[in-house]
PDB file of C-alpha atoms in Angstrom:
ATOM      1  CA  UNK N   1     -73.792 175.898  56.185  1.00  0.00           C
ATOM      2  CA  UNK N   2     -70.376 175.850  54.576  1.00  0.00           C
ATOM      3  CA  UNK N   3     -69.011 173.786  57.456  1.00  0.00           C
ATOM      4  CA  UNK N   4     -71.844 171.233  57.074  1.00  0.00           C
ATOM      5  CA  UNK N   5     -71.214 170.865  53.344  1.00  0.00           C
ATOM      6  CA  UNK N   6     -67.542 170.351  53.957  1.00  0.00           C
ATOM      7  CA  UNK N   7     -68.288 167.634  56.509  1.00  0.00           C
ATOM      8  CA  UNK N   8     -70.601 165.885  54.040  1.00  0.00           C
ATOM      9  CA  UNK N   9     -67.907 166.001  51.384  1.00  0.00           C
ATOM     10  CA  UNK N  10     -65.491 164.296  53.773  1.00  0.00           C
ATOM     11  CA  UNK N  11     -68.044 161.575  54.570  1.00  0.00           C
ATOM     12  CA  UNK N  12     -68.790 160.676  50.942  1.00  0.00           C
ATOM     13  CA  UNK N  13     -65.508 158.763  50.313  1.00  0.00           C
ATOM     14  CA  UNK N  14     -66.047 156.817  53.550  1.00  0.00           C
ATOM     15  CA  UNK N  15     -69.584 155.844  52.530  1.00  0.00           C
ATOM     16  CA  UNK N  16     -68.402 154.914  49.054  1.00  0.00           C
ATOM     17  CA  UNK N  17     -65.666 152.727  50.550  1.00  0.00           C
ATOM     18  CA  UNK N  18     -68.156 151.011  52.877  1.00  0.00           C
ATOM     19  CA  UNK N  19     -70.580 150.394  50.002  1.00  0.00           C
ATOM     20  CA  UNK N  20     -67.837 148.934  47.828  1.00  0.00           C
ATOM     21  CA  UNK N  21     -66.670 146.692  50.660  1.00  0.00           C
ATOM     22  CA  UNK N  22     -70.221 145.472  51.317  1.00  0.00           C
ATOM     23  CA  UNK N  23     -70.729 144.690  47.652  1.00  0.00           C
ATOM     24  CA  UNK N  24     -67.435 142.821  47.550  1.00  0.00           C
ATOM     25  CA  UNK N  25     -68.470 140.722  50.547  1.00  0.00           C
ATOM     26  CA  UNK N  26     -71.835 139.972  48.923  1.00  0.00           C
ATOM     27  CA  UNK N  27     -70.109 138.918  45.709  1.00  0.00           C
ATOM     28  CA  UNK N  28     -67.739 136.629  47.586  1.00  0.00           C
ATOM     29  CA  UNK N  29     -70.635 135.117  49.535  1.00  0.00           C
ATOM     30  CA  UNK N  30     -72.616 134.525  46.353  1.00  0.00           C
ATOM     31  CA  UNK N  31     -69.576 132.986  44.669  1.00  0.00           C
ATOM     32  CA  UNK N  32     -69.004 130.703  47.638  1.00  0.00           C
ATOM     33  CA  UNK N  33     -72.618 129.529  47.645  1.00  0.00           C
ATOM     34  CA  UNK N  34     -72.602 128.904  43.875  1.00  0.00           C
ATOM     35  CA  UNK N  35     -69.265 127.071  43.846  1.00  0.00           C
ATOM     36  CA  UNK N  36     -70.624 123.603  44.821  1.00  0.00           C
ATOM     37  CA  UNK N  37     -73.301 123.727  42.111  1.00  0.00           C
ATOM     38  CA  UNK N  38     -70.840 124.964  39.502  1.00  0.00           C
ATOM     39  CA  UNK N  39     -68.355 122.245  40.467  1.00  0.00           C
ATOM     40  CA  UNK N  40     -71.022 119.545  40.146  1.00  0.00           C
ATOM     41  CA  UNK N  41     -72.055 120.879  36.722  1.00  0.00           C
ATOM     42  CA  UNK N  42     -68.448 120.864  35.572  1.00  0.00           C
ATOM     43  CA  UNK N  43     -67.721 117.357  36.857  1.00  0.00           C
ATOM     44  CA  UNK N  44     -70.951 115.648  35.801  1.00  0.00           C
ATOM     45  CA  UNK N  45     -71.970 117.644  32.718  1.00  0.00           C
ATOM     46  CA  UNK N  46     -69.252 119.715  31.057  1.00  0.00           C
ATOM     47  CA  UNK N  47     -66.377 117.248  31.508  1.00  0.00           C
ATOM     48  CA  UNK N  48     -68.356 114.163  30.319  1.00  0.00           C
ATOM     49  CA  UNK N  49     -69.633 116.030  27.246  1.00  0.00           C
ATOM     50  CA  UNK N  50     -66.142 117.244  26.387  1.00  0.00           C
ATOM     51  CA  UNK N  51     -64.709 113.750  26.963  1.00  0.00           C
ATOM     52  CA  UNK N  52     -67.399 112.145  24.783  1.00  0.00           C
ATOM     53  CA  UNK N  53     -66.699 114.673  22.041  1.00  0.00           C
ATOM     54  CA  UNK N  54     -62.983 113.874  22.178  1.00  0.00           C
ATOM     55  CA  UNK N  55     -63.440 110.083  22.290  1.00  0.00           C
ATOM     56  CA  UNK N  56     -65.866 110.087  19.346  1.00  0.00           C
ATOM     57  CA  UNK N  57     -62.979 110.848  16.983  1.00  0.00           C
ATOM     58  CA  UNK N  58     -60.700 108.087  18.273  1.00  0.00           C
ATOM     59  CA  UNK N  59     -60.640 104.271  18.334  1.00  0.00           C
ATOM     60  CA  UNK N  60     -60.628 104.075  22.146  1.00  0.00           C
ATOM     61  CA  UNK N  61     -61.909 100.939  23.846  1.00  0.00           C
ATOM     62  CA  UNK N  62     -63.007 100.462  27.443  1.00  0.00           C
ATOM     63  CA  UNK N  63     -60.175  98.028  28.183  1.00  0.00           C
ATOM     64  CA  UNK N  64     -57.290  97.974  25.704  1.00  0.00           C
ATOM     65  CA  UNK N  65     -53.508  97.625  26.015  1.00  0.00           C
ATOM     66  CA  UNK N  66     -52.969 100.074  23.150  1.00  0.00           C
ATOM     67  CA  UNK N  67     -53.528 103.824  23.481  1.00  0.00           C
ATOM     68  CA  UNK N  68     -56.360 105.534  21.617  1.00  0.00           C
ATOM     69  CA  UNK N  69     -55.626 106.893  18.148  1.00  0.00           C
ATOM     70  CA  UNK N  70     -57.315 109.690  16.231  1.00  0.00           C
ATOM     71  CA  UNK N  71     -59.467 108.223  13.434  1.00  0.00           C
ATOM     72  CA  UNK N  72     -61.413 111.283  12.283  1.00  0.00           C
ATOM     73  CA  UNK N  73     -65.017 110.666  11.215  1.00  0.00           C
ATOM     74  CA  UNK N  74     -64.703 106.899  10.949  1.00  0.00           C
ATOM     75  CA  UNK N  75     -67.038 106.251  13.900  1.00  0.00           C
ATOM     76  CA  UNK N  76     -69.720 108.501  12.423  1.00  0.00           C
ATOM     77  CA  UNK N  77     -69.374 106.883   9.002  1.00  0.00           C
ATOM     78  CA  UNK N  78     -69.804 103.479  10.610  1.00  0.00           C
ATOM     79  CA  UNK N  79     -72.738 104.772  12.631  1.00  0.00           C
ATOM     80  CA  UNK N  80     -74.696 105.977   9.600  1.00  0.00           C
ATOM     81  CA  UNK N  81     -74.111 102.607   7.909  1.00  0.00           C
ATOM     82  CA  UNK N  82     -75.314 100.679  10.961  1.00  0.00           C
ATOM     83  CA  UNK N  83     -78.863  99.251  10.521  1.00  0.00           C
ATOM     84  CA  UNK N  84     -79.194  98.768  14.286  1.00  0.00           C
ATOM     85  CA  UNK N  85     -78.712 102.503  14.802  1.00  0.00           C
ATOM     86  CA  UNK N  86     -81.601 103.282  12.456  1.00  0.00           C
ATOM     87  CA  UNK N  87     -83.763 100.764  14.307  1.00  0.00           C
ATOM     88  CA  UNK N  88     -82.784 102.382  17.598  1.00  0.00           C
ATOM     89  CA  UNK N  89     -83.560 105.832  16.234  1.00  0.00           C
ATOM     90  CA  UNK N  90     -86.907 104.714  14.844  1.00  0.00           C
ATOM     91  CA  UNK N  91     -87.863 103.020  18.119  1.00  0.00           C
ATOM     92  CA  UNK N  92     -86.871 106.092  20.114  1.00  0.00           C
ATOM     93  CA  UNK N  93     -88.931 108.434  17.932  1.00  0.00           C
ATOM     94  CA  UNK N  94     -91.869 106.012  18.013  1.00  0.00           C
ATOM     95  CA  UNK N  95     -91.742 105.805  21.808  1.00  0.00           C
ATOM     96  CA  UNK N  96     -91.547 109.595  22.194  1.00  0.00           C
ATOM     97  CA  UNK N  97     -94.300 110.265  19.628  1.00  0.00           C
ATOM     98  CA  UNK N  98     -96.716 108.060  21.559  1.00  0.00           C
ATOM     99  CA  UNK N  99     -95.673 108.753  25.145  1.00  0.00           C
ATOM    100  CA  UNK N 100     -95.435 112.561  25.022  1.00  0.00           C
ATOM    101  CA  UNK N 101     -99.056 113.351  24.027  1.00  0.00           C
ATOM    102  CA  UNK N 102    -100.507 110.329  25.838  1.00  0.00           C
ATOM    103  CA  UNK N 103     -98.764 110.948  29.148  1.00  0.00           C
ATOM    104  CA  UNK N 104     -99.240 114.726  29.051  1.00  0.00           C
ATOM    105  CA  UNK N 105    -102.940 114.414  28.179  1.00  0.00           C
ATOM    106  CA  UNK N 106    -103.671 111.727  30.751  1.00  0.00           C
ATOM    107  CA  UNK N 107    -101.784 113.670  33.420  1.00  0.00           C
ATOM    108  CA  UNK N 108    -103.843 116.780  32.635  1.00  0.00           C
ATOM    109  CA  UNK N 109    -107.096 114.804  32.899  1.00  0.00           C
ATOM    110  CA  UNK N 110    -106.049 113.387  36.268  1.00  0.00           C
ATOM    111  CA  UNK N 111    -105.004 116.857  37.459  1.00  0.00           C
ATOM    112  CA  UNK N 112    -108.417 118.260  36.515  1.00  0.00           C
ATOM    113  CA  UNK N 113    -110.099 115.425  38.401  1.00  0.00           C
ATOM    114  CA  UNK N 114    -108.066 115.740  41.610  1.00  0.00           C
ATOM    115  CA  UNK N 115    -108.268 119.539  41.523  1.00  0.00           C
ATOM    116  CA  UNK N 116    -111.892 119.331  42.623  1.00  0.00           C
ATOM    117  CA  UNK N 117    -112.615 120.147  46.255  1.00  0.00           C
ATOM    118  CA  UNK N 118    -114.330 116.921  47.277  1.00  0.00           C
ATOM    119  CA  UNK N 119    -113.868 114.514  50.156  1.00  0.00           C
ATOM    120  CA  UNK N 120    -111.109 111.928  49.692  1.00  0.00           C
ATOM    121  CA  UNK N 121    -109.304 113.760  46.895  1.00  0.00           C
ATOM    122  CA  UNK N 122    -105.971 113.542  48.758  1.00  0.00           C
ATOM    123  CA  UNK N 123    -106.242 109.753  48.710  1.00  0.00           C
ATOM    124  CA  UNK N 124    -106.489 109.708  44.915  1.00  0.00           C
ATOM    125  CA  UNK N 125    -103.589 112.175  44.607  1.00  0.00           C
ATOM    126  CA  UNK N 126    -101.461 109.795  46.669  1.00  0.00           C
ATOM    127  CA  UNK N 127    -102.535 106.746  44.657  1.00  0.00           C
ATOM    128  CA  UNK N 128    -101.765 108.417  41.331  1.00  0.00           C
ATOM    129  CA  UNK N 129     -98.371 109.642  42.551  1.00  0.00           C
ATOM    130  CA  UNK N 130     -97.306 106.380  44.231  1.00  0.00           C
ATOM    131  CA  UNK N 131     -95.690 104.802  41.110  1.00  0.00           C
ATOM    132  CA  UNK N 132     -93.452 107.876  40.733  1.00  0.00           C
ATOM    133  CA  UNK N 133     -91.694 107.297  44.062  1.00  0.00           C
ATOM    134  CA  UNK N 134     -91.140 103.624  43.236  1.00  0.00           C
ATOM    135  CA  UNK N 135     -87.821 102.709  41.642  1.00  0.00           C
ATOM    136  CA  UNK N 136     -88.016 102.268  37.881  1.00  0.00           C
ATOM    137  CA  UNK N 137     -86.055  99.024  38.201  1.00  0.00           C
ATOM    138  CA  UNK N 138     -88.602  97.647  40.662  1.00  0.00           C
ATOM    139  CA  UNK N 139     -91.504  98.767  38.474  1.00  0.00           C
ATOM    140  CA  UNK N 140     -89.886  97.216  35.393  1.00  0.00           C
ATOM    141  CA  UNK N 141     -89.334  93.910  37.175  1.00  0.00           C
ATOM    142  CA  UNK N 142     -92.920  93.910  38.435  1.00  0.00           C
ATOM    143  CA  UNK N 143     -94.368  94.536  34.991  1.00  0.00           C
ATOM    144  CA  UNK N 144     -92.058  91.915  33.482  1.00  0.00           C
ATOM    145  CA  UNK N 145     -93.788  89.312  35.649  1.00  0.00           C
ATOM    146  CA  UNK N 146     -97.196  90.774  34.790  1.00  0.00           C
ATOM    147  CA  UNK N 147     -96.440  90.496  31.065  1.00  0.00           C
ATOM    148  CA  UNK N 148     -95.396  86.834  31.171  1.00  0.00           C
ATOM    149  CA  UNK N 149     -97.523  84.398  29.188  1.00  0.00           C
ATOM    150  CA  UNK N 150     -98.810  82.956  32.473  1.00  0.00           C
ATOM    151  CA  UNK N 151     -98.802  86.383  34.153  1.00  0.00           C
ATOM    152  CA  UNK N 152    -101.630  88.450  35.569  1.00  0.00           C
ATOM    153  CA  UNK N 153    -102.297  90.436  32.378  1.00  0.00           C
ATOM    154  CA  UNK N 154    -102.977  87.340  30.273  1.00  0.00           C
ATOM    155  CA  UNK N 155    -104.961  85.738  33.097  1.00  0.00           C
ATOM    156  CA  UNK N 156    -107.242  88.780  33.205  1.00  0.00           C
ATOM    157  CA  UNK N 157    -107.602  88.716  29.408  1.00  0.00           C
ATOM    158  CA  UNK N 158    -108.438  85.002  29.495  1.00  0.00           C
ATOM    159  CA  UNK N 159    -111.000  85.537  32.249  1.00  0.00           C
ATOM    160  CA  UNK N 160    -112.699  88.455  30.486  1.00  0.00           C
ATOM    161  CA  UNK N 161    -112.909  86.499  27.203  1.00  0.00           C
ATOM    162  CA  UNK N 162    -114.094  83.311  28.968  1.00  0.00           C
ATOM    163  CA  UNK N 163    -110.971  81.452  27.854  1.00  0.00           C
ATOM    164  CA  UNK N 164    -111.356  82.183  24.145  1.00  0.00           C
ATOM    165  CA  UNK N 165    -108.248  84.388  24.024  1.00  0.00           C
ATOM    166  CA  UNK N 166    -105.095  83.730  26.036  1.00  0.00           C
ATOM    167  CA  UNK N 167    -103.148  86.893  25.246  1.00  0.00           C
ATOM    168  CA  UNK N 168     -99.816  87.265  23.430  1.00  0.00           C
ATOM    169  CA  UNK N 169     -96.255  86.927  24.628  1.00  0.00           C
ATOM    170  CA  UNK N 170     -96.066  90.649  25.340  1.00  0.00           C
ATOM    171  CA  UNK N 171     -92.295  91.057  25.676  1.00  0.00           C
ATOM    172  CA  UNK N 172     -91.357  88.174  23.371  1.00  0.00           C
ATOM    173  CA  UNK N 173     -93.269  89.362  20.307  1.00  0.00           C
ATOM    174  CA  UNK N 174     -91.765  92.226  18.229  1.00  0.00           C
ATOM    175  CA  UNK N 175     -95.269  93.530  17.504  1.00  0.00           C
ATOM    176  CA  UNK N 176     -96.252  93.927  21.172  1.00  0.00           C
ATOM    177  CA  UNK N 177     -92.946  94.504  23.002  1.00  0.00           C
ATOM    178  CA  UNK N 178     -92.723  98.270  22.476  1.00  0.00           C
ATOM    179  CA  UNK N 179     -96.456  98.937  23.153  1.00  0.00           C
ATOM    180  CA  UNK N 180     -96.062  96.971  26.397  1.00  0.00           C
ATOM    181  CA  UNK N 181     -93.106  99.134  27.423  1.00  0.00           C
ATOM    182  CA  UNK N 182     -95.050 102.278  26.482  1.00  0.00           C
ATOM    183  CA  UNK N 183     -98.018 101.271  28.639  1.00  0.00           C
ATOM    184  CA  UNK N 184     -95.807 100.622  31.650  1.00  0.00           C
ATOM    185  CA  UNK N 185     -93.848 103.863  31.169  1.00  0.00           C
ATOM    186  CA  UNK N 186     -96.986 106.003  30.959  1.00  0.00           C
ATOM    187  CA  UNK N 187     -98.415 104.331  34.066  1.00  0.00           C
ATOM    188  CA  UNK N 188     -95.222 104.979  36.002  1.00  0.00           C
ATOM    189  CA  UNK N 189     -94.634 108.605  34.986  1.00  0.00           C
ATOM    190  CA  UNK N 190     -98.111 110.078  34.689  1.00  0.00           C
ATOM    191  CA  UNK N 191     -98.355 110.874  38.408  1.00  0.00           C
ATOM    192  CA  UNK N 192     -95.374 113.224  38.392  1.00  0.00           C
ATOM    193  CA  UNK N 193     -96.719 115.369  35.573  1.00  0.00           C
ATOM    194  CA  UNK N 194    -100.163 115.264  37.151  1.00  0.00           C
ATOM    195  CA  UNK N 195     -98.645 117.131  40.087  1.00  0.00           C
ATOM    196  CA  UNK N 196     -97.059 119.681  37.732  1.00  0.00           C
ATOM    197  CA  UNK N 197    -100.375 120.271  35.949  1.00  0.00           C
ATOM    198  CA  UNK N 198    -102.099 120.506  39.342  1.00  0.00           C
ATOM    199  CA  UNK N 199     -99.663 123.176  40.497  1.00  0.00           C
ATOM    200  CA  UNK N 200    -100.401 125.151  37.340  1.00  0.00           C
ATOM    201  CA  UNK N 201    -104.160 124.787  37.795  1.00  0.00           C
ATOM    202  CA  UNK N 202    -103.999 126.135  41.328  1.00  0.00           C
ATOM    203  CA  UNK N 203    -102.283 129.339  40.157  1.00  0.00           C
ATOM    204  CA  UNK N 204    -105.231 130.324  37.945  1.00  0.00           C
ATOM    205  CA  UNK N 205    -107.225 133.126  39.643  1.00  0.00           C
ATOM    206  CA  UNK N 206    -110.746 132.089  40.665  1.00  0.00           C
ATOM    207  CA  UNK N 207    -112.045 135.434  39.404  1.00  0.00           C
ATOM    208  CA  UNK N 208    -111.512 134.290  35.819  1.00  0.00           C
ATOM    209  CA  UNK N 209    -113.797 131.304  36.312  1.00  0.00           C
ATOM    210  CA  UNK N 210    -116.386 133.485  38.061  1.00  0.00           C
ATOM    211  CA  UNK N 211    -116.369 135.890  35.114  1.00  0.00           C
ATOM    212  CA  UNK N 212    -116.739 132.972  32.694  1.00  0.00           C
ATOM    213  CA  UNK N 213    -119.719 131.650  34.698  1.00  0.00           C
ATOM    214  CA  UNK N 214    -121.358 135.074  34.566  1.00  0.00           C
ATOM    215  CA  UNK N 215    -120.982 135.017  30.774  1.00  0.00           C
ATOM    216  CA  UNK N 216    -122.712 131.633  30.639  1.00  0.00           C
ATOM    217  CA  UNK N 217    -119.641 129.663  29.584  1.00  0.00           C
ATOM    218  CA  UNK N 218    -119.849 125.880  29.486  1.00  0.00           C
ATOM    219  CA  UNK N 219    -117.196 123.603  31.007  1.00  0.00           C
ATOM    220  CA  UNK N 220    -115.528 123.225  27.643  1.00  0.00           C
ATOM    221  CA  UNK N 221    -115.555 127.005  27.127  1.00  0.00           C
ATOM    222  CA  UNK N 222    -113.993 127.510  30.563  1.00  0.00           C
ATOM    223  CA  UNK N 223    -111.253 125.015  29.761  1.00  0.00           C
ATOM    224  CA  UNK N 224    -110.638 126.380  26.264  1.00  0.00           C
ATOM    225  CA  UNK N 225    -110.629 130.098  27.051  1.00  0.00           C
ATOM    226  CA  UNK N 226    -109.474 130.197  30.695  1.00  0.00           C
ATOM    227  CA  UNK N 227    -107.684 127.028  31.830  1.00  0.00           C
ATOM    228  CA  UNK N 228    -105.685 126.174  28.712  1.00  0.00           C
ATOM    229  CA  UNK N 229    -104.285 129.688  28.015  1.00  0.00           C
ATOM    230  CA  UNK N 230    -103.307 130.112  31.677  1.00  0.00           C
ATOM    231  CA  UNK N 231    -101.341 126.846  31.576  1.00  0.00           C
ATOM    232  CA  UNK N 232     -98.976 128.060  28.854  1.00  0.00           C
ATOM    233  CA  UNK N 233     -95.787 127.998  30.956  1.00  0.00           C
ATOM    234  CA  UNK N 234     -96.785 124.762  32.672  1.00  0.00           C
ATOM    235  CA  UNK N 235     -97.560 123.199  29.311  1.00  0.00           C
ATOM    236  CA  UNK N 236     -94.126 124.062  27.964  1.00  0.00           C
ATOM    237  CA  UNK N 237     -92.391 122.613  31.015  1.00  0.00           C
ATOM    238  CA  UNK N 238     -94.409 119.389  30.933  1.00  0.00           C
ATOM    239  CA  UNK N 239     -93.892 118.789  27.214  1.00  0.00           C
ATOM    240  CA  UNK N 240     -90.154 119.460  27.341  1.00  0.00           C
ATOM    241  CA  UNK N 241     -89.553 117.248  30.387  1.00  0.00           C
ATOM    242  CA  UNK N 242     -91.612 114.357  29.005  1.00  0.00           C
ATOM    243  CA  UNK N 243     -89.838 114.624  25.648  1.00  0.00           C
ATOM    244  CA  UNK N 244     -86.371 114.530  27.207  1.00  0.00           C
ATOM    245  CA  UNK N 245     -87.346 111.591  29.436  1.00  0.00           C
ATOM    246  CA  UNK N 246     -88.882 109.745  26.461  1.00  0.00           C
ATOM    247  CA  UNK N 247     -85.781 110.149  24.312  1.00  0.00           C
ATOM    248  CA  UNK N 248     -83.664 108.978  27.276  1.00  0.00           C
ATOM    249  CA  UNK N 249     -85.498 105.649  27.495  1.00  0.00           C
ATOM    250  CA  UNK N 250     -83.094 103.063  28.903  1.00  0.00           C
ATOM    251  CA  UNK N 251     -83.954 101.473  32.259  1.00  0.00           C
ATOM    252  CA  UNK N 252     -87.184  99.823  31.136  1.00  0.00           C
ATOM    253  CA  UNK N 253     -85.497  98.392  28.055  1.00  0.00           C
ATOM    254  CA  UNK N 254     -82.461  97.169  29.970  1.00  0.00           C
ATOM    255  CA  UNK N 255     -84.545  95.349  32.562  1.00  0.00           C
ATOM    256  CA  UNK N 256     -87.497  94.115  30.515  1.00  0.00           C
ATOM    257  CA  UNK N 257     -86.277  93.291  26.996  1.00  0.00           C
ATOM    258  CA  UNK N 258     -82.518  94.021  26.662  1.00  0.00           C
ATOM    259  CA  UNK N 259     -83.375  95.613  23.318  1.00  0.00           C
ATOM    260  CA  UNK N 260     -85.126  92.561  21.885  1.00  0.00           C
ATOM    261  CA  UNK N 261     -86.812  90.749  20.417  1.00  0.00           C
ATOM    262  CA  UNK N 262     -85.034  91.307  17.086  1.00  0.00           C
ATOM    263  CA  UNK N 263     -83.999  94.840  18.137  1.00  0.00           C
ATOM    264  CA  UNK N 264     -87.663  95.880  18.231  1.00  0.00           C
ATOM    265  CA  UNK N 265     -87.214  97.777  21.518  1.00  0.00           C
ATOM    266  CA  UNK N 266     -83.612  98.925  21.376  1.00  0.00           C
ATOM    267  CA  UNK N 267     -83.188 102.692  21.702  1.00  0.00           C
ATOM    268  CA  UNK N 268     -80.367 105.133  21.056  1.00  0.00           C
ATOM    269  CA  UNK N 269     -79.380 105.298  24.729  1.00  0.00           C
ATOM    270  CA  UNK N 270     -79.597 101.538  25.143  1.00  0.00           C
ATOM    271  CA  UNK N 271     -77.435 101.007  22.060  1.00  0.00           C
ATOM    272  CA  UNK N 272     -74.855 103.494  23.359  1.00  0.00           C
ATOM    273  CA  UNK N 273     -74.625 101.792  26.765  1.00  0.00           C
ATOM    274  CA  UNK N 274     -74.621  98.314  25.255  1.00  0.00           C
ATOM    275  CA  UNK N 275     -71.909  99.286  22.778  1.00  0.00           C
ATOM    276  CA  UNK N 276     -69.771 101.144  25.307  1.00  0.00           C
ATOM    277  CA  UNK N 277     -69.901  98.716  28.241  1.00  0.00           C
ATOM    278  CA  UNK N 278     -71.013  95.312  26.970  1.00  0.00           C
ATOM    279  CA  UNK N 279     -68.987  95.453  23.735  1.00  0.00           C
ATOM    280  CA  UNK N 280     -66.324  97.833  25.192  1.00  0.00           C
ATOM    281  CA  UNK N 281     -66.376 100.064  22.091  1.00  0.00           C
ATOM    282  CA  UNK N 282     -66.054 103.348  23.956  1.00  0.00           C
ATOM    283  CA  UNK N 283     -65.348 105.558  20.962  1.00  0.00           C
ATOM    284  CA  UNK N 284     -68.278 104.242  18.944  1.00  0.00           C
ATOM    285  CA  UNK N 285     -70.571 104.679  21.960  1.00  0.00           C
ATOM    286  CA  UNK N 286     -69.353 108.261  22.320  1.00  0.00           C
ATOM    287  CA  UNK N 287     -70.298 108.929  18.695  1.00  0.00           C
ATOM    288  CA  UNK N 288     -73.782 107.554  19.347  1.00  0.00           C
ATOM    289  CA  UNK N 289     -74.063 109.754  22.443  1.00  0.00           C
ATOM    290  CA  UNK N 290     -73.124 112.867  20.480  1.00  0.00           C
ATOM    291  CA  UNK N 291     -75.775 112.146  17.855  1.00  0.00           C
ATOM    292  CA  UNK N 292     -78.291 111.596  20.657  1.00  0.00           C
ATOM    293  CA  UNK N 293     -77.316 114.910  22.276  1.00  0.00           C
ATOM    294  CA  UNK N 294     -77.817 116.799  19.010  1.00  0.00           C
ATOM    295  CA  UNK N 295     -81.149 115.041  18.440  1.00  0.00           C
ATOM    296  CA  UNK N 296     -82.560 115.903  21.870  1.00  0.00           C
ATOM    297  CA  UNK N 297     -81.294 119.473  21.638  1.00  0.00           C
ATOM    298  CA  UNK N 298     -82.911 119.973  18.228  1.00  0.00           C
ATOM    299  CA  UNK N 299     -86.243 118.491  19.332  1.00  0.00           C
ATOM    300  CA  UNK N 300     -86.274 120.588  22.512  1.00  0.00           C
ATOM    301  CA  UNK N 301     -85.555 123.791  20.586  1.00  0.00           C
ATOM    302  CA  UNK N 302     -88.259 123.040  18.034  1.00  0.00           C
ATOM    303  CA  UNK N 303     -90.719 122.221  20.779  1.00  0.00           C
ATOM    304  CA  UNK N 304     -89.838 125.402  22.651  1.00  0.00           C
ATOM    305  CA  UNK N 305     -90.282 127.424  19.465  1.00  0.00           C
ATOM    306  CA  UNK N 306     -93.703 125.917  18.765  1.00  0.00           C
ATOM    307  CA  UNK N 307     -94.922 126.532  22.329  1.00  0.00           C
ATOM    308  CA  UNK N 308     -93.482 130.039  22.641  1.00  0.00           C
ATOM    309  CA  UNK N 309     -95.642 132.985  23.598  1.00  0.00           C
ATOM    310  CA  UNK N 310     -96.954 134.677  20.479  1.00  0.00           C
ATOM    311  CA  UNK N 311     -97.660 138.386  20.391  1.00  0.00           C
TER     312      UNK N 311
END
């Protein structure tokens, strides 16, 4: 017995050494696998944010023979005195306030419809998702032609009203330009969030619906007390992603309206890109980008707080 215990004591350091070596190899393997992702985050996220923060306090231009100089808060002072910035901010908030509930609600309705086990449902899932896989530039160009005064939209309106109403200049009128962009954006993005809602719906246990049926629950009761509470995590993800995408509105504006007419569709991102590249005011564009970053971060945190799980 004593001999066996002594042998075990001699083996313990060997086992400990092997365990430590195995853990070290696992750590090195994990580090090696994470390195590409970390490098991409550093190059495309951390470095640009740090560079934008540094440039926002200088007078740097995109192409200039003179080196950048530190100017303190001058860019931010100019920004808060810029009426175009307030228009951009107002348009961005307006777009997000309409698109977020409209797109999330419509996507949920479509997900509930295609979640039914009926013949041909896969066809409708494909049709609803098709605009998502189409390039936003292509979609924007297509809808630009549809919105022309002699385009398909006004032709349909004229036909339905028997020629009594010809339809407005959708993208040329400040009153209709942003609603036209909103309609196109919701149509293009609703399919993606429909799939997210659908994934959440399919994780709800069928036993909950069976219990609700036994209690005599109506369809509205089933949705209110079973479906909606079980979609809490999905709901948070959908709302946050739509909000970030809505505040990042750029491609549609760049292709369809270029911020016009009369700055009625310009957004914060569009103003930053236009200022930084078209007007070559890199430092001022960096200041706009920093304000946009703080705005999106604040809205996302507030939204996450409001949709948190309550005890």
